[in-house]
Amino acid sequence: MNTKLKRDFIKICSDGYKQGWHERNGGNLSYRMKDEEVKEVKAELNEDSEWKEIGTEVPSLANEYFMVTGSGKYFRNVELDFEDNVCIIKLNEDGTKYKIVYGLVNGGRPTSELPSHLMNLEVIKNRNEDLRVVYHAHPCNVVALSFVLPLDEEIFTREIWEMETECPIVFPKGIGVVPWMVPGGKDIGIKTSEIMKEKDVALWAHHGMFVCGRDFDEAFGLMHTVEKSAEILVKVMSITNEKLNTIRPQDFRDLQEPFNVTLDEKFLYEKSSKKIGEK
Ligand code: 13P
Ligand code: ZN
């Protein structure tokens, strides 16, 4: 296989690894393929493989094809041996089963987070047909903040937004927060996809982040923007727990017109405390 899609998939895996977001097998990636991308590789697909249970139902994704990282596979190795680490799966006619039609040539299965990926891919497709990428990574700073900021989407979003002017423009719907949960199953997939019905970013407390996008650049850029802001906040908090200066609610409101974004007023509360993480 030698397609642009394969090259782009490899690039985000390598870029994420170089950022330090993918220790060992940490993180996973999925992409809902376009019809023309499936046609391009059709001759290389093996449709005789056996159907397996997804562990959830995603009827809006019935019969579609996805490029997905393998479970236990290292992002670092994707560029070295794509066919060993990545697969293409096809879903059955009611979106309850999948089969591997390409890749994972030395055995294995798609990511253990497949239920979360597919449930997210389903809700974002229903939001906008062009949204095709779901990306999960383990970036240090945002995970660190999940230990010290309240696990409240209003506070989390506001504190991250205040760290970089770009933030409300890049993710105007804010960050949804999933409290610590057992990863790898349907339950965490339900919680995450409830957030992704509206937002492009979900934090998994003490674990990592899920983001979505129309393409790999957008998904990577979103992960990078949130993590960069989280890094600035970690630096600020290592100096002080009170800010002398910051971006204020009216400043955020003033961004809306020139950047054509609408910000939910719930994130723009007047603070009665100067302490980071307090309302
Ligand atoms: P997988 O190797 O199964 O993709 O799991 C990695 C991970 O980050 C789980 O949340
Ligand atoms: Zn993870």
mmCIF file of C-alpha atoms and ligand atoms in Angstrom, residues 21-29 68-75 109-114 117 136-138 183-184 188 204 207 210, ligand 1:
data_model
loop_
_atom_site.group_PDB
_atom_site.id
_atom_site.type_symbol
_atom_site.label_atom_id
_atom_site.label_comp_id
_atom_site.label_asym_id
_atom_site.label_seq_id
_atom_site.Cartn_x
_atom_site.Cartn_y
_atom_site.Cartn_z
ATOM 1 C CA TRP A 21 2.591 11.846 23.984
ATOM 2 C CA HIS A 22 2.976 8.119 23.237
ATOM 3 C CA GLU A 23 5.060 6.259 25.773
ATOM 4 C CA ARG A 24 5.123 2.506 25.053
ATOM 5 C CA ASN A 25 1.734 1.696 23.451
ATOM 6 C CA GLY A 26 0.059 4.811 24.873
ATOM 7 C CA GLY A 27 -2.551 6.459 22.648
ATOM 8 C CA ASN A 28 -4.476 5.339 19.574
ATOM 9 C CA LEU A 29 -5.811 6.767 16.322
ATOM 10 C CA VAL A 68 -7.017 2.148 13.167
ATOM 11 C CA THR A 69 -3.881 1.575 15.278
ATOM 12 C CA GLY A 70 -3.444 -1.889 16.802
ATOM 13 C CA SER A 71 -3.809 -2.663 20.494
ATOM 14 C CA GLY A 72 -0.479 -2.823 22.326
ATOM 15 C CA LYS A 73 1.300 -1.336 19.315
ATOM 16 C CA TYR A 74 3.786 1.518 19.709
ATOM 17 C CA PHE A 75 3.219 4.811 17.807
ATOM 18 C CA ARG A 109 -6.521 -6.620 17.214
ATOM 19 C CA PRO A 110 -7.530 -2.997 16.831
ATOM 20 C CA THR A 111 -6.962 -0.661 19.788
ATOM 21 C CA SER A 112 -8.607 -1.595 23.090
ATOM 22 C CA GLU A 113 -10.284 1.826 22.848
ATOM 23 C CA LEU A 114 -12.169 0.789 19.696
ATOM 24 C CA HIS A 117 -13.230 5.584 18.899
ATOM 25 C CA HIS A 136 -6.221 9.728 21.736
ATOM 26 C CA ALA A 137 -2.904 10.674 23.356
ATOM 27 C CA HIS A 138 -1.276 10.912 26.792
ATOM 28 C CA PRO A 183 -10.446 2.588 30.037
ATOM 29 C CA GLY A 184 -11.078 0.265 27.137
ATOM 30 C CA ILE A 188 -16.024 5.296 28.981
ATOM 31 C CA TRP A 204 -9.819 11.720 30.505
ATOM 32 C CA HIS A 207 -5.085 9.448 31.675
ATOM 33 C CA PHE A 210 -9.486 12.533 23.013
HETATM 34 P P1 13P B 1 -4.079 0.336 23.026
HETATM 35 O O1 13P B 1 -2.619 -0.095 22.906
HETATM 36 O O2 13P B 1 -4.992 -0.849 23.188
HETATM 37 O O3 13P B 1 -4.465 1.234 21.894
HETATM 38 O O4 13P B 1 -4.218 1.153 24.382
HETATM 39 C C1 13P B 1 -3.445 2.283 24.628
HETATM 40 C C2 13P B 1 -4.158 3.301 25.435
HETATM 41 O O5 13P B 1 -3.762 4.450 25.444
HETATM 42 C C3 13P B 1 -5.348 2.917 26.215
HETATM 43 O O6 13P B 1 -6.061 4.018 26.672
#
